[in-house]
Amino acid sequence: KCRLVASSVSFYFKQILDRPYDLPSKLYPRRGFQLPNVMSIDQIRQLLGIASTLKQQAIIQLFYSSGVRLEECSRIKLADIDSKNMRIKVVQGKGNKDRYTLLSSFALTTLREYFRKHRPVTYLFEGTKKGKGMHPRSIEFNVEQAMKQAGFKDKGFSAHTLRHSFAT
């Protein structure tokens, strides 16, 4: 609320009264910074070992080995996976920017096995309809189920935690 008030007062002075205005630091406090939750290597191994389906394993490995976001994961197409150069093209990611991210050989092996079993048409992870991408909430649910089975429910871990663990 302080930021909104400070910005409103600043706009009033600069645009309406046409006078300079310096924001007092007390009206515009800095936000504190907290380090994100990160999983240990043993916790990741435990999570991968307990994932009940091949799809869950593929999703978890993709998050951990590439650092993709939830929305990005739901939009990965088969054509975006470049196994020759061991990378994944993320199209229209955060900020509508395209980028490349890593693809580990461990994740690639699982993704190939997943492909042979499920035969997706367009998207890597498809929902109930062939050719349509899996909803981000469904992907998140798969990760939550694996976290629950591994006993991490009360630790605050999520799909995004795997992204932070990748970055760390």
CSV table of C-alpha atoms in Angstrom, one decimal:
chain,number,residue,atom,x,y,z
A,1,LYS,CA,0.0,0.0,0.0
A,2,CYS,CA,2.9,2.3,0.7
A,3,ARG,CA,4.2,2.0,-2.8
A,4,LEU,CA,0.7,2.8,-4.3
A,5,VAL,CA,0.5,5.9,-2.1
A,6,ALA,CA,4.0,7.0,-2.9
A,7,SER,CA,3.5,6.5,-6.7
A,8,SER,CA,0.1,8.4,-6.5
A,9,VAL,CA,1.7,11.4,-4.7
A,10,SER,CA,4.6,11.4,-7.1
A,11,PHE,CA,2.3,11.4,-10.1
A,12,TYR,CA,0.2,14.2,-8.6
A,13,PHE,CA,3.2,16.4,-8.1
A,14,LYS,CA,4.9,15.7,-11.4
A,15,GLN,CA,1.9,15.5,-13.8
A,16,ILE,CA,-0.8,17.7,-12.2
A,17,LEU,CA,1.2,20.4,-10.3
A,18,ASP,CA,4.1,20.2,-12.8
A,19,ARG,CA,6.6,20.4,-9.8
A,20,PRO,CA,9.5,18.1,-9.0
A,21,TYR,CA,9.0,15.6,-6.3
A,22,ASP,CA,11.5,13.3,-4.6
A,23,LEU,CA,10.0,10.2,-3.0
A,24,PRO,CA,10.9,10.0,0.7
A,25,SER,CA,12.5,6.6,1.5
A,26,LYS,CA,10.0,6.0,4.4
A,27,LEU,CA,7.1,6.1,2.0
A,28,TYR,CA,8.8,3.8,-0.4
A,29,PRO,CA,10.4,1.0,1.6
A,30,ARG,CA,12.5,-1.7,0.0
A,31,ARG,CA,11.2,-5.2,-0.1
A,32,GLY,CA,13.0,-7.8,1.9
A,33,PHE,CA,14.6,-10.7,0.0
A,34,GLN,CA,14.2,-14.3,1.0
A,35,LEU,CA,16.2,-17.2,-0.5
A,36,PRO,CA,14.0,-19.7,-2.3
A,37,ASN,CA,13.3,-23.2,-1.1
A,38,VAL,CA,15.8,-25.7,-2.6
A,39,MET,CA,15.8,-29.5,-2.5
A,40,SER,CA,19.0,-31.5,-1.7
A,41,ILE,CA,20.3,-34.1,-4.2
A,42,ASP,CA,19.2,-36.9,-1.8
A,43,GLN,CA,15.7,-35.4,-1.8
A,44,ILE,CA,15.6,-35.2,-5.6
A,45,ARG,CA,16.7,-38.9,-5.8
A,46,GLN,CA,14.0,-39.8,-3.3
A,47,LEU,CA,11.4,-37.9,-5.3
A,48,LEU,CA,12.5,-39.5,-8.6
A,49,GLY,CA,12.5,-43.0,-7.0
A,50,ILE,CA,9.0,-42.6,-5.7
A,51,ALA,CA,7.4,-41.1,-8.8
A,52,SER,CA,4.6,-43.6,-9.6
A,53,THR,CA,4.3,-43.2,-13.3
A,54,LEU,CA,6.6,-42.7,-16.2
A,55,LYS,CA,4.9,-39.4,-17.0
A,56,GLN,CA,5.6,-38.1,-13.4
A,57,GLN,CA,9.2,-39.1,-13.7
A,58,ALA,CA,9.5,-37.4,-17.1
A,59,ILE,CA,7.9,-34.2,-15.7
A,60,ILE,CA,10.1,-34.1,-12.6
A,61,GLN,CA,13.3,-34.8,-14.5
A,62,LEU,CA,12.5,-32.1,-17.0
A,63,PHE,CA,11.9,-29.5,-14.3
A,64,TYR,CA,15.0,-30.4,-12.4
A,65,SER,CA,17.4,-30.8,-15.4
A,66,SER,CA,16.2,-27.9,-17.5
A,67,GLY,CA,14.8,-25.3,-15.1
A,68,VAL,CA,11.7,-24.7,-17.2
A,69,ARG,CA,8.7,-22.9,-15.7
A,70,LEU,CA,5.3,-24.6,-15.3
A,71,GLU,CA,3.7,-22.7,-18.1
A,72,GLU,CA,6.7,-23.3,-20.4
A,73,CYS,CA,6.5,-27.1,-19.6
A,74,SER,CA,2.9,-27.3,-20.7
A,75,ARG,CA,3.8,-25.7,-24.1
A,76,ILE,CA,6.9,-27.7,-25.0
A,77,LYS,CA,6.3,-29.3,-28.4
A,78,LEU,CA,8.1,-32.3,-29.7
A,79,ALA,CA,9.8,-30.1,-32.3
A,80,ASP,CA,11.3,-28.0,-29.6
A,81,ILE,CA,13.5,-30.8,-28.3
A,82,ASP,CA,16.9,-30.8,-29.9
A,83,SER,CA,18.5,-34.0,-28.8
A,84,LYS,CA,21.5,-33.5,-31.1
A,85,ASN,CA,22.5,-30.4,-29.3
A,86,MET,CA,21.1,-31.5,-26.0
A,87,ARG,CA,18.8,-28.5,-25.5
A,88,ILE,CA,15.1,-27.5,-25.4
A,89,LYS,CA,13.7,-24.4,-27.2
A,90,VAL,CA,11.4,-22.5,-24.9
A,91,VAL,CA,9.0,-20.6,-27.1
A,92,GLN,CA,7.3,-17.5,-25.7
A,93,GLY,CA,8.5,-18.0,-22.1
A,94,LYS,CA,8.2,-15.4,-19.4
A,95,GLY,CA,8.1,-11.9,-21.0
A,96,ASN,CA,7.2,-13.5,-24.3
A,97,LYS,CA,10.9,-14.3,-25.0
A,98,ASP,CA,12.3,-17.3,-26.7
A,99,ARG,CA,15.3,-19.1,-25.2
A,100,TYR,CA,17.2,-22.3,-25.1
A,101,THR,CA,17.7,-24.4,-21.9
A,102,LEU,CA,19.7,-27.5,-21.1
A,103,LEU,CA,18.5,-31.1,-21.7
A,104,SER,CA,20.4,-33.7,-19.7
A,105,SER,CA,21.1,-37.1,-21.1
A,106,PHE,CA,19.4,-38.6,-18.1
A,107,ALA,CA,16.2,-36.7,-18.8
A,108,LEU,CA,16.5,-37.4,-22.5
A,109,THR,CA,16.5,-41.2,-21.9
A,110,THR,CA,13.4,-40.9,-19.8
A,111,LEU,CA,11.7,-38.7,-22.3
A,112,ARG,CA,12.4,-41.2,-25.1
A,113,GLU,CA,10.9,-44.0,-23.0
A,114,TYR,CA,7.9,-41.8,-22.3
A,115,PHE,CA,7.5,-41.0,-26.0
A,116,ARG,CA,7.6,-44.7,-26.9
A,117,LYS,CA,4.9,-45.5,-24.4
A,118,HIS,CA,2.5,-42.5,-24.8
A,119,ARG,CA,3.2,-41.5,-28.4
A,120,PRO,CA,2.3,-37.7,-28.1
A,121,VAL,CA,1.4,-36.0,-31.3
A,122,THR,CA,2.3,-32.3,-31.0
A,123,TYR,CA,3.1,-31.4,-27.4
A,124,LEU,CA,5.5,-33.3,-25.2
A,125,PHE,CA,2.9,-33.6,-22.4
A,126,GLU,CA,-0.6,-33.9,-23.8
A,127,GLY,CA,-3.8,-33.9,-21.9
A,128,THR,CA,-6.7,-36.2,-22.4
A,129,LYS,CA,-7.1,-35.0,-26.0
A,130,LYS,CA,-4.4,-36.0,-28.5
A,131,GLY,CA,-2.7,-32.9,-30.0
A,132,LYS,CA,-3.6,-30.6,-27.1
A,133,GLY,CA,-1.1,-29.6,-24.4
A,134,MET,CA,-1.5,-30.8,-20.9
A,135,HIS,CA,-2.9,-28.1,-18.6
A,136,PRO,CA,-0.3,-26.5,-16.3
A,137,ARG,CA,-2.5,-27.3,-13.3
A,138,SER,CA,-2.4,-31.0,-14.3
A,139,ILE,CA,1.4,-30.9,-14.6
A,140,GLU,CA,1.5,-29.2,-11.2
A,141,PHE,CA,-0.8,-31.9,-9.7
A,142,ASN,CA,1.5,-34.7,-11.0
A,143,VAL,CA,4.4,-33.0,-9.2
A,144,GLU,CA,2.4,-32.5,-6.0
A,145,GLN,CA,1.3,-36.1,-6.0
A,146,ALA,CA,5.0,-37.3,-6.2
A,147,MET,CA,6.0,-34.8,-3.5
A,148,LYS,CA,3.2,-36.1,-1.2
A,149,GLN,CA,4.2,-39.7,-1.8
A,150,ALA,CA,7.8,-38.8,-1.0
A,151,GLY,CA,6.8,-37.2,2.3
A,152,PHE,CA,7.6,-33.6,1.3
A,153,LYS,CA,4.1,-32.3,1.6
A,154,ASP,CA,4.9,-30.2,4.7
A,155,LYS,CA,8.2,-28.8,3.4
A,156,GLY,CA,6.6,-26.3,1.0
A,157,PHE,CA,8.2,-27.9,-2.1
A,158,SER,CA,6.5,-27.4,-5.5
A,159,ALA,CA,7.2,-27.6,-9.2
A,160,HIS,CA,8.9,-24.3,-9.0
A,161,THR,CA,11.2,-25.6,-6.2
A,162,LEU,CA,12.7,-28.0,-8.8
A,163,ARG,CA,13.5,-25.0,-11.0
A,164,HIS,CA,15.3,-23.3,-8.0
A,165,SER,CA,17.1,-26.6,-7.3
A,166,PHE,CA,18.3,-26.7,-10.9
A,167,ALA,CA,19.6,-23.1,-10.7
A,168,THR,CA,21.4,-23.9,-7.5
